[in-house]
Short mmCIF file of C-alpha atoms in Angstrom, two decimals:
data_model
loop_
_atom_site.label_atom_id
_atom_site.label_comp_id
_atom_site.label_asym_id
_atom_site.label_seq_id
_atom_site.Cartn_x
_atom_site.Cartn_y
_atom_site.Cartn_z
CA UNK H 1 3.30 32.94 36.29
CA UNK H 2 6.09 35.29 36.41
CA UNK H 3 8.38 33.10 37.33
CA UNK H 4 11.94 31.26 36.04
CA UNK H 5 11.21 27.31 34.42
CA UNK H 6 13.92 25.05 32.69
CA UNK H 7 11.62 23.96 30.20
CA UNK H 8 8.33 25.14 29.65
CA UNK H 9 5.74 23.00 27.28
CA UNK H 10 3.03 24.32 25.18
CA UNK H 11 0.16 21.46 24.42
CA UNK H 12 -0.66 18.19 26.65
CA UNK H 13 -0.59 15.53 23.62
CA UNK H 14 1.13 12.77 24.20
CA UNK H 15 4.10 13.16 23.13
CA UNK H 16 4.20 16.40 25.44
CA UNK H 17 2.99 15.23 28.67
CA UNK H 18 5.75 12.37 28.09
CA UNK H 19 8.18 14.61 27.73
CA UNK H 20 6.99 16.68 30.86
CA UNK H 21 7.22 13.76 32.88
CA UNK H 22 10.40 12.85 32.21
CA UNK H 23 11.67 16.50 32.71
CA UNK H 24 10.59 16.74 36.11
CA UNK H 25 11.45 13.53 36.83
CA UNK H 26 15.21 14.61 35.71
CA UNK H 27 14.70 17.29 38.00
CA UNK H 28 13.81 20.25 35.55
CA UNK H 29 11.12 22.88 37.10
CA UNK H 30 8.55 22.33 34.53
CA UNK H 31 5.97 24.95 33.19
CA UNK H 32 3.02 22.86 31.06
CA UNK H 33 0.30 24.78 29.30
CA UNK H 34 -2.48 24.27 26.78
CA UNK H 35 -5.12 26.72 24.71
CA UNK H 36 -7.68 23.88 25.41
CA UNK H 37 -9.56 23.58 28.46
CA UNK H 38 -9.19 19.42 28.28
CA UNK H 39 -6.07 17.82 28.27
CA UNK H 40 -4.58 15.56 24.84
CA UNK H 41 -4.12 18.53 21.94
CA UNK H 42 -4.60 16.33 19.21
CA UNK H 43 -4.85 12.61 20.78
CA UNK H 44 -7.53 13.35 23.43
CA UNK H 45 -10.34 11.17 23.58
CA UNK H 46 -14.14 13.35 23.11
CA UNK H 47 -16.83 13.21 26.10
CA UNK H 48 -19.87 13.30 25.68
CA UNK H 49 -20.85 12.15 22.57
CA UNK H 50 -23.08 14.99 22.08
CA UNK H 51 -18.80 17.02 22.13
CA UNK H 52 -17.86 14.93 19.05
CA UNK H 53 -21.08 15.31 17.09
CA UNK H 54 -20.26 19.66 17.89
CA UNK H 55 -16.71 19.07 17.24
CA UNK H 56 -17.61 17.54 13.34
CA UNK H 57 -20.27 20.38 13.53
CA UNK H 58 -23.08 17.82 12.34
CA UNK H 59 -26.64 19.62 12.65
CA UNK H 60 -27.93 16.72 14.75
CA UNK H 61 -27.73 15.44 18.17
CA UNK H 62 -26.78 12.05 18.85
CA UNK H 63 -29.97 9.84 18.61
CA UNK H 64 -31.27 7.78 21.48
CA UNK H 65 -30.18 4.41 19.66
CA UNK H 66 -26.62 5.89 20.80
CA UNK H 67 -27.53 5.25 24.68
CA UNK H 68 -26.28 7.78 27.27
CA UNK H 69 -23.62 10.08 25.92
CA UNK H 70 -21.24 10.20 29.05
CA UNK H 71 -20.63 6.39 28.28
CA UNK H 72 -18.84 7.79 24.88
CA UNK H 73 -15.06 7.97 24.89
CA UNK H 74 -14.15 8.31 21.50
CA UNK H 75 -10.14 8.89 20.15
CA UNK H 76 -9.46 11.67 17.19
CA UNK H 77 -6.46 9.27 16.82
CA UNK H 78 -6.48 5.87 16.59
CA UNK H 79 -3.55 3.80 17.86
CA UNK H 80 -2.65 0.61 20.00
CA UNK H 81 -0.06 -0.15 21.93
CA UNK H 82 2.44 -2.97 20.99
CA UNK H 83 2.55 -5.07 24.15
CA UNK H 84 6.46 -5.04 24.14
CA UNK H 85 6.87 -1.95 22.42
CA UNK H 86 8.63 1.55 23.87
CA UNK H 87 5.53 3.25 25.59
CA UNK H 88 4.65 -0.06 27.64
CA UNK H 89 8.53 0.07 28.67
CA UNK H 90 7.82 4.26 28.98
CA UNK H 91 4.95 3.31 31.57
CA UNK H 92 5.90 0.75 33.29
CA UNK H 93 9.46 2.08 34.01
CA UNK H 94 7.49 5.62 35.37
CA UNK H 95 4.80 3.37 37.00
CA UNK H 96 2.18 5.56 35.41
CA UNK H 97 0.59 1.90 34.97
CA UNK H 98 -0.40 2.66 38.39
CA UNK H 99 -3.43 5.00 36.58
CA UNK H 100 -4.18 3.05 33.66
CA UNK H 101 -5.97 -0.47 33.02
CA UNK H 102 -5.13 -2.12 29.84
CA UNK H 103 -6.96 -4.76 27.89
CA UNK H 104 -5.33 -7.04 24.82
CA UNK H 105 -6.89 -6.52 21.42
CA UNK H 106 -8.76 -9.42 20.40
CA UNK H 107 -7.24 -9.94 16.66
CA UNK H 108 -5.26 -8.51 14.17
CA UNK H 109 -6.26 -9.00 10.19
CA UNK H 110 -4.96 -8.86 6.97
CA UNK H 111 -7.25 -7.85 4.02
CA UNK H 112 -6.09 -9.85 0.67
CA UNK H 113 -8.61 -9.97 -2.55
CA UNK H 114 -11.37 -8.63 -1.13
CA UNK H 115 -11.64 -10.89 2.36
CA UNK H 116 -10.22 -10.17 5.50
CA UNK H 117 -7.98 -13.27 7.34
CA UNK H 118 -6.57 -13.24 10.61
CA UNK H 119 -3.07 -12.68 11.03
CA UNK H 120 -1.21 -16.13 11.82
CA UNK H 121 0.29 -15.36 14.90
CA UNK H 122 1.58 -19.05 16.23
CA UNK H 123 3.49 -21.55 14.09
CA UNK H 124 0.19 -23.26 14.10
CA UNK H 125 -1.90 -20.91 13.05
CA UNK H 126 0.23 -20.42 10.33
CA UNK H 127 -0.16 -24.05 9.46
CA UNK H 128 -3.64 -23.66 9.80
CA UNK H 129 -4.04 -20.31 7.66
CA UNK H 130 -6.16 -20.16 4.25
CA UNK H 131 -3.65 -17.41 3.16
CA UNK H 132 -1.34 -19.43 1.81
CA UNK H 133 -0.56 -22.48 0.06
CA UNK H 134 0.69 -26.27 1.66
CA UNK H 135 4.65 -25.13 0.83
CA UNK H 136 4.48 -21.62 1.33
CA UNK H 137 3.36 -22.56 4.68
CA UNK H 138 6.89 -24.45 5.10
CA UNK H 139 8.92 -21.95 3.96
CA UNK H 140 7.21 -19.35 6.07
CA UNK H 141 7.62 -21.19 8.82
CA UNK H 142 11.70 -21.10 8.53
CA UNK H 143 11.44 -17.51 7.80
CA UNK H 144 9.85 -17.11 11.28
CA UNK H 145 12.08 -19.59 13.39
CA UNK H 146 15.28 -17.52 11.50
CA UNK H 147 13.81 -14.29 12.89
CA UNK H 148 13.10 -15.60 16.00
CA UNK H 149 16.91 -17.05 16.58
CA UNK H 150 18.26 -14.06 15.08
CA UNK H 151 20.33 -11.99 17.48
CA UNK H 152 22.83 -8.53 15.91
CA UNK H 153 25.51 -9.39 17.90
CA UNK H 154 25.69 -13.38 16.88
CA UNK H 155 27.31 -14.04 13.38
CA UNK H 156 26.53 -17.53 14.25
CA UNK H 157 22.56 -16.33 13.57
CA UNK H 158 23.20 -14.93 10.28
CA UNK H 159 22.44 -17.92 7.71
CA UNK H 160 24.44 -15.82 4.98
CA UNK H 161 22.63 -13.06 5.85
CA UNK H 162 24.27 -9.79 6.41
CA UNK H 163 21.84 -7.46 8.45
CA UNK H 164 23.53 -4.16 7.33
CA UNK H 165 24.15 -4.59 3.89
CA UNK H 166 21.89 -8.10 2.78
CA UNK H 167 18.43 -6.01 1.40
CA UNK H 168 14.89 -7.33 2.52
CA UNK H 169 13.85 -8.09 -0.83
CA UNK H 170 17.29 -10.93 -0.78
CA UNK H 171 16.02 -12.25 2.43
CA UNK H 172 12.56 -13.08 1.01
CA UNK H 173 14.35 -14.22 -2.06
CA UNK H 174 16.36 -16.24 -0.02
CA UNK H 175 13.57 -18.09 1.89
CA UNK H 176 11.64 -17.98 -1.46
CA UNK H 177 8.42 -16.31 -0.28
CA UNK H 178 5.52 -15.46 -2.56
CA UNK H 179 4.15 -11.67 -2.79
CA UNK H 180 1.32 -12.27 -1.08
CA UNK H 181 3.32 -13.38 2.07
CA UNK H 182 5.30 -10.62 1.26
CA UNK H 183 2.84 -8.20 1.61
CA UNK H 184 1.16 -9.59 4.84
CA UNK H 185 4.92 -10.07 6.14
CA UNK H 186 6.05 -6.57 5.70
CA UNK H 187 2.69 -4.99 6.52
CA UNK H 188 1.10 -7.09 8.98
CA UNK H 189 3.90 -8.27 11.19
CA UNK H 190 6.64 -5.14 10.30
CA UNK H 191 4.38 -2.44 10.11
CA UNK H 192 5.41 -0.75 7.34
CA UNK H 193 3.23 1.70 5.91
CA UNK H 194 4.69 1.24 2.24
CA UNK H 195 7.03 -0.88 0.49
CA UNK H 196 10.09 1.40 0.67
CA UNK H 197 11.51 -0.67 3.33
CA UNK H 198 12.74 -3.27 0.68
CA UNK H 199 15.31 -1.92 -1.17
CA UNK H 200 17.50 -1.30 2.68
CA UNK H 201 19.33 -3.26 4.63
CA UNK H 202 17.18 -6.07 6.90
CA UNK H 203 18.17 -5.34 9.95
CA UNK H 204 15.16 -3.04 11.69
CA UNK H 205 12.69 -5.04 9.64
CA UNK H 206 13.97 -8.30 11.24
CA UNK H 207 13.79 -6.25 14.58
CA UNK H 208 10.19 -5.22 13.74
CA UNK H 209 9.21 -8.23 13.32
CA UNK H 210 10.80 -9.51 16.54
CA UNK H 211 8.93 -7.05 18.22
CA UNK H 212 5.92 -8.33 16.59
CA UNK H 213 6.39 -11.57 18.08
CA UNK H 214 7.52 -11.05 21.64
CA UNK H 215 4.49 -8.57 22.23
CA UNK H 216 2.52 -11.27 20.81
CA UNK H 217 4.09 -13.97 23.14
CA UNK H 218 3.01 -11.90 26.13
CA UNK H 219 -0.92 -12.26 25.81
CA UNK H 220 -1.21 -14.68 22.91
CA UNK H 221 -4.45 -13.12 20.89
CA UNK H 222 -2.45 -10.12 19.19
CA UNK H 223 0.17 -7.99 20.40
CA UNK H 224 -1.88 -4.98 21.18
CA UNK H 225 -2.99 -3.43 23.66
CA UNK H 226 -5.43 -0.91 24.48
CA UNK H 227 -6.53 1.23 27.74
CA UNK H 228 -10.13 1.52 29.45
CA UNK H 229 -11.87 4.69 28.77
CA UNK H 230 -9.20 5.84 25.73
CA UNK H 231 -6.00 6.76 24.96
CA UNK H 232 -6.96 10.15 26.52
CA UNK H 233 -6.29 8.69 29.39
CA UNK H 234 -2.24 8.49 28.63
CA UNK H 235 -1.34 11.96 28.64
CA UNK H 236 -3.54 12.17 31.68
CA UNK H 237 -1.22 9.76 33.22
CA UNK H 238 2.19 11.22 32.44
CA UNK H 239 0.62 14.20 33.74
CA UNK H 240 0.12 13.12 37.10
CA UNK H 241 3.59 12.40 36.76
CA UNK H 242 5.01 15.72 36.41
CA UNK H 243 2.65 17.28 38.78
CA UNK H 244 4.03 14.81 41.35
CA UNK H 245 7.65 15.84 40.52
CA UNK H 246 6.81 19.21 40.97
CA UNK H 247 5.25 20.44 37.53
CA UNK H 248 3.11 23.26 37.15
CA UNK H 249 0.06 23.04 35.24
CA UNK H 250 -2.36 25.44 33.33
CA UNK H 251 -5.13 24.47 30.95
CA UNK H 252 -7.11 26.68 29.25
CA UNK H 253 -4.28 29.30 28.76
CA UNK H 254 -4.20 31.44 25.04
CA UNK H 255 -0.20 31.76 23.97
CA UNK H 256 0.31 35.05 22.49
CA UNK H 257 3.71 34.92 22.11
CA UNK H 258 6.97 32.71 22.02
CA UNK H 259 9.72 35.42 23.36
CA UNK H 260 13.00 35.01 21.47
CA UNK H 261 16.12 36.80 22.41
CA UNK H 262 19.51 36.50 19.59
CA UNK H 263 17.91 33.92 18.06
CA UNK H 264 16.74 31.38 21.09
CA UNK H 265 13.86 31.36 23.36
CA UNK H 266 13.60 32.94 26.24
CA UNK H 267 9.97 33.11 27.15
CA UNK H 268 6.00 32.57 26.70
CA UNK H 269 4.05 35.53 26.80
CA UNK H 270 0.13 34.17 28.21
CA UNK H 271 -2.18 36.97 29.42
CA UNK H 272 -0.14 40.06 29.39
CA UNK H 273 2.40 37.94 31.50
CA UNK H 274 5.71 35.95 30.45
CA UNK H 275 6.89 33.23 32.22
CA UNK H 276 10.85 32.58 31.14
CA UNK H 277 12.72 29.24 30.35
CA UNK H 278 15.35 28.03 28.78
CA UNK H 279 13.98 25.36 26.75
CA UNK H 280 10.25 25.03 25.13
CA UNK H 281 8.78 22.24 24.17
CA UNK H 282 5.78 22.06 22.11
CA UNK H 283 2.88 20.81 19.05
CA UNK H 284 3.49 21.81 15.53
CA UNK H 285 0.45 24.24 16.33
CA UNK H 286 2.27 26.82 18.37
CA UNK H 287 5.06 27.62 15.88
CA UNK H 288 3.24 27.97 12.48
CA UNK H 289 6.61 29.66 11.16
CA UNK H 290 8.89 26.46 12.13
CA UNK H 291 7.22 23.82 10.23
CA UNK H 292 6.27 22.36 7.44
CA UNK H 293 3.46 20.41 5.64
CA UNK H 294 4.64 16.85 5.16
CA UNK H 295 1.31 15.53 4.04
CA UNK H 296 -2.10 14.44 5.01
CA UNK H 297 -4.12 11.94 7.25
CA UNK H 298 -7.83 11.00 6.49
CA UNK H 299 -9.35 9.78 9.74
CA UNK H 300 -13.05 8.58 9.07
CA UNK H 301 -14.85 7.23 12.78
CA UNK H 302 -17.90 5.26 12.38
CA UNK H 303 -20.27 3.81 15.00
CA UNK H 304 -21.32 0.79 14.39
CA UNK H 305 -24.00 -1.54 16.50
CA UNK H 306 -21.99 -4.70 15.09
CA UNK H 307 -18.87 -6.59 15.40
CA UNK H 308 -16.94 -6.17 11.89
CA UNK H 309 -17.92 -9.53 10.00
CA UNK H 310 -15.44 -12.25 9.33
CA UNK H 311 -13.48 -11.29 12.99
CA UNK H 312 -15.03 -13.79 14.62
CA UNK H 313 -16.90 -10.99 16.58
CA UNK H 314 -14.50 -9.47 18.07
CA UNK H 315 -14.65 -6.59 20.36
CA UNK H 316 -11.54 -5.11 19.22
CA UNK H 317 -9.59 -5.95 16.23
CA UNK H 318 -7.30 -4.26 13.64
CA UNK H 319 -7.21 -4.85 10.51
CA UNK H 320 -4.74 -3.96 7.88
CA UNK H 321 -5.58 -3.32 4.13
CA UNK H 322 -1.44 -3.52 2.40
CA UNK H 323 -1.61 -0.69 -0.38
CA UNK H 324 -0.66 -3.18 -3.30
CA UNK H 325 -4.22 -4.99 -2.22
CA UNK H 326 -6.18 -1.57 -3.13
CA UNK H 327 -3.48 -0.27 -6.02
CA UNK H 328 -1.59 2.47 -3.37
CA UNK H 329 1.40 3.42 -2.21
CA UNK H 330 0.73 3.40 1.76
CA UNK H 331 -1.72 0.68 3.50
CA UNK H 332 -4.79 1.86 4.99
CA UNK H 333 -5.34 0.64 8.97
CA UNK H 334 -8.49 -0.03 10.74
CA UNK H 335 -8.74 0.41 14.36
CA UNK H 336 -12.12 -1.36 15.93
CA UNK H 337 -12.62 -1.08 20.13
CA UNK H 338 -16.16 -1.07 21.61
CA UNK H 339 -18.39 -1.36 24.73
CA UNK H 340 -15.61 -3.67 26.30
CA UNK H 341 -13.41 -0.64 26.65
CA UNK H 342 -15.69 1.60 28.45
CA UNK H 343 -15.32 4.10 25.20
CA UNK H 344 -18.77 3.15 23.92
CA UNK H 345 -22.32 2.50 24.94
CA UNK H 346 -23.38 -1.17 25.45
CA UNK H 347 -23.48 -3.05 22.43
CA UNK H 348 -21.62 -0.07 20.20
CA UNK H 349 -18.32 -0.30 18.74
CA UNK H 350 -15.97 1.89 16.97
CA UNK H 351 -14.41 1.64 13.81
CA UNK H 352 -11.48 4.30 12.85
CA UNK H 353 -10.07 3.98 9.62
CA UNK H 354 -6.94 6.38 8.50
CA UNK H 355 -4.20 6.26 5.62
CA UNK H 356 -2.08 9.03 3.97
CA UNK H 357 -3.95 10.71 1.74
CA UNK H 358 -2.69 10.05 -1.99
CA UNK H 359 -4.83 12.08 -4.08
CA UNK H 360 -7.34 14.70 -4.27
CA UNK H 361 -10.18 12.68 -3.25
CA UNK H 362 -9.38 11.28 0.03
CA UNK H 363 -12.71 9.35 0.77
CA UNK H 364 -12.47 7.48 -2.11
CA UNK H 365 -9.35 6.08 -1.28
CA UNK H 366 -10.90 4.39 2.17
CA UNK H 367 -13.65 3.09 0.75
CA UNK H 368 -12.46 -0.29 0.37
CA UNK H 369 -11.98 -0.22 3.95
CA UNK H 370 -15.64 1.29 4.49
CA UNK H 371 -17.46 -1.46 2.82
CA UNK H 372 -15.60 -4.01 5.73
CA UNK H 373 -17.70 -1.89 8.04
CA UNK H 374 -21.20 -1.75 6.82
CA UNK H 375 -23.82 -1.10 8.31
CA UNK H 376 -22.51 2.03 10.10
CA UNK H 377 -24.60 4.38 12.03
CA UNK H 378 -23.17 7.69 11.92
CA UNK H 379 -19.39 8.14 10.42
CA UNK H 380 -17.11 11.68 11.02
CA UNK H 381 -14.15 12.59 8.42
CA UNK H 382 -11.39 14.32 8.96
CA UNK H 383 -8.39 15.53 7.26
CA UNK H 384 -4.97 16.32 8.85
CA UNK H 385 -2.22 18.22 7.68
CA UNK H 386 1.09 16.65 8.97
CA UNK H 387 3.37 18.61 10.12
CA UNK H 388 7.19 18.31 11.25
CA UNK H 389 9.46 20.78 12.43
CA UNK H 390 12.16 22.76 10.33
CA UNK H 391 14.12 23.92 13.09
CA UNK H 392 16.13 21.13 14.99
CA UNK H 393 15.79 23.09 17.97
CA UNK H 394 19.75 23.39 18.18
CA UNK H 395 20.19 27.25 18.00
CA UNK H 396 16.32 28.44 18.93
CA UNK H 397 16.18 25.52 21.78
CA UNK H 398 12.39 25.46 20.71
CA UNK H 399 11.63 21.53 20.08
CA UNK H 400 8.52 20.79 18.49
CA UNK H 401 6.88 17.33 18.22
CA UNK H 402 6.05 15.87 15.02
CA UNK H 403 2.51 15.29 13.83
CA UNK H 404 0.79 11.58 14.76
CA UNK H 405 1.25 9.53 11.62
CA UNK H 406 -1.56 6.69 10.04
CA UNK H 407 0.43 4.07 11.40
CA UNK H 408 -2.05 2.16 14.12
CA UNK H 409 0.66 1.75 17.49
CA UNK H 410 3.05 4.25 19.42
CA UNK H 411 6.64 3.29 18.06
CA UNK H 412 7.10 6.38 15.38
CA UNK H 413 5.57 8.55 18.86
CA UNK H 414 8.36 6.98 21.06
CA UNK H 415 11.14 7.90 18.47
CA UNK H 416 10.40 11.17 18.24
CA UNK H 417 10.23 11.40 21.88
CA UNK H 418 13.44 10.15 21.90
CA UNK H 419 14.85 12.11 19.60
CA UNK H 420 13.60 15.80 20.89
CA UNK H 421 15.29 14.20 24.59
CA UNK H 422 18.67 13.73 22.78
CA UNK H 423 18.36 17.00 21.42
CA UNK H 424 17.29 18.31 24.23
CA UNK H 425 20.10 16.90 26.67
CA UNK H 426 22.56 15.67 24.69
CA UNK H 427 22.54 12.42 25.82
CA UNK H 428 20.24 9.57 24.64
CA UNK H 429 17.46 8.48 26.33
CA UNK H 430 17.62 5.79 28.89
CA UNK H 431 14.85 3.52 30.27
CA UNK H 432 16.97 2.37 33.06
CA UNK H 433 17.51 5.18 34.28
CA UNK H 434 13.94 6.32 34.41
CA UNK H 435 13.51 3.15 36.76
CA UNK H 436 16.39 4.36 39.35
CA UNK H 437 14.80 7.89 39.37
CA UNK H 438 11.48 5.92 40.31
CA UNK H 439 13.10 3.93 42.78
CA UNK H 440 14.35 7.29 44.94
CA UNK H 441 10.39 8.55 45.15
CA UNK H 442 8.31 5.61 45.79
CA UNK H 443 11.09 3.12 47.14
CA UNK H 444 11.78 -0.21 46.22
CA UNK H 445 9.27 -2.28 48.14
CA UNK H 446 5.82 -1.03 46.60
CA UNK H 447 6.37 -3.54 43.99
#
């Protein structure tokens, strides 16, 4: 371990091991460690089942209703991936789709006075939808066929609208949409966590909702997607990566130290033994000192031996609760995969619900969602503190990744990944070039 790195990275969440992977494949010598002896930090997926009932320290074991407990994959975090969005482009561009088998999420829903409705996701299901009224239904329809032929760079596109100044509030004004199409616009299709996103310029709404549409284009039933046998499985995969580009893994390794020398790193001490670098990348949990507390995520998981109702039994749905439904400020998400995604016995699905935690009695604020899910077998809470980093990394060259958010897909992941690489390099990050680098291993023709 005594050796000279580039970059050395402490934790294997996801955010980390894509990070890793794209080091070595820059050609950086890579160093990647973890305290854990199983690879994901805070996004790994728990096996067994008997590990997750240990890890929520609940006196029982798992009953024998639960079936076997290898067949148990189950995510601390729960998120899908938009079928269009940056990580599909992030593995299909490093081919680490070569480890991973995907399947579509079967719906996405909205929940709106009390009942959940699916999420029109054609023009005719939109014409079809009890969520709104006869005209509503017309004007939402030219809302969607303006977003769809809306393109930045054509003036032509605009209708009046002017994406960097024209607010989102004007636009719905504009196409005179009601507040409950509003809400399931904003939250449903954009994604946004809370209404903030009004009051600025429409541009990266638009664009969300673009990307809404294209992912949902590719497969037709919703735009997510979700791998076999958990998201554990990603930073698995951009593992593999590094290691093939010449990383150096160590699980299972206590940090006792992050050396610093006038003010920047030089070093992780591990073991009596430091291995140098000249950058370090790493979780919010190695550098107590360098963040701060930005808030906090209630995560409740519940096994349940039964589709959620009103999904049409579905094997895998989301469903989306807006926070002026439930009197909040941010939405509360549920996350629902099952037997179909080898992360559950047969006939056993899971149901993850998460928001931001508003007050000072967190379960009480999911319980709206809860109720969607009943009966449920067994359920496990937990509260996260969110962290984010107070030191840009600049001076120290220590970059630390920010927390995983309540927001259900990867796009806030991918930014920050994004971000840490500019800081990092300088530059920003490019997908094409990922592609060339690619190309030079594994040649063209393996297509």
């Amino acid at each position: 371990m005594d050796e000279e790195y580039d970059v050395i990275v402490l934790g294997t969440g996801l955010t980390e091991c894509i990070l890793s992977g794209i080091m070595s494949v820059n050609g950086k010598k890579v160093l990647h460690m973890d305290r854990n002896p199983y690879y994901g930090g805070e996004s790994s997926s728990i096996t067994p089942l008997e590990e997750l009932y240990k890890r929520f320290e609940l006196p029982d074991s798992p009953p024998e209703s639960m079936g076997r407990g290898r067949d148990w994959n189950v995510d601390l975090i729960p998120k899908f991936l938009m079928a269009n969005g940056q990580l599909v482009k992030m593995l299909l561009y490093t081919e680490v789709t070569r480890y991973l088998d995907f399947k579509v999420v079967e719906g996405s829903f909205v929940y709106k006075g009390g009942k959940i409705y699916k999420v029109p996701s054609t023009e005719t299901e939109a014409l079809a939808s009890n969520l709104m009224g006869m005209f509503e239904k017309r004007r939402f329809r030219k809302f969607l066929v303006f977003v769809a032929n809306f393109d930045e760079n054509d003036p032509k596109t605009f209708e009046g609208v002017d994406p960097k100044v024209t607010t989102m509030r004007d636009v719905y004004k504009k196409f005179d949409l009601g507040q409950d199409v509003i809400d399931f616009t904003g939250h449903a299709l954009a994604l946004y966590r809370t209404d903030d996103y009004l009051d600025v310029p429409c541009l990266e709404t638009i664009n969300r909702i673009k990307l809404y549409s294209e992912s949902l284009a590719r497969y037709g039933k919703s735009p997510y997607l979700y791998p076999l046998y958990g998201l554990g499985e990603l930073p698995q995969g951009f593992a593999r990566l590094s290691a093939i580009y010449g990383g150096t893994y160590m699980l299972n390794k206590p940090v006792e130290e992050i050396v610093m020398e006038d003010g920047h790193v030089v070093g992780v001490k591990s073991e009596g033994e430091v291995a140098r670098c000249k950058q370090l990348i790493c979780d919010p949990s190695y550098i107590q000192d360098r963040v701060r507390k930005a808030g906090q995520v209630i995560r409740v998981i519940c096994i349940l031996s039964h589709p959620i109702k009103n999904t049409n039994d579905a094997n895998s749905c989301q469903i989306i609760i807006p926070q002026n439904q439930v009197n909040r400020k941010s939405d509360i998400y549920v996350c629902m995969i099952s037997y179909a995604h080898n992360v559950a016995a047969q006939g056993k699905y899971i149901a993850i619900v998460s928001t931001t935690v508003e007050t000072s009695e967190p379960e009480a604020e999911i319980e709206p969602a809860l109720e969607l899910l009943e009966p449920i077998d067994q359920k496990f809470v937990s509260l996260s503190d969110l962290y984010e980093p107070t030191d840009d990394g600049t001076e120290s060259q220590i970059f630390a990744s920010s927390a995983y958010d309540a927001t259900t897909h990867f796009e806030t992941t991918c930014n920050d990944i994004k971000d840490i690489y500019k800081r990092m390099t300088g530059s920003d990050f490019d997908f094409e070039n990922m592609k060339r680098k690619q190309n030079d291993v594994f040649g063209e023709d393996e297509q």
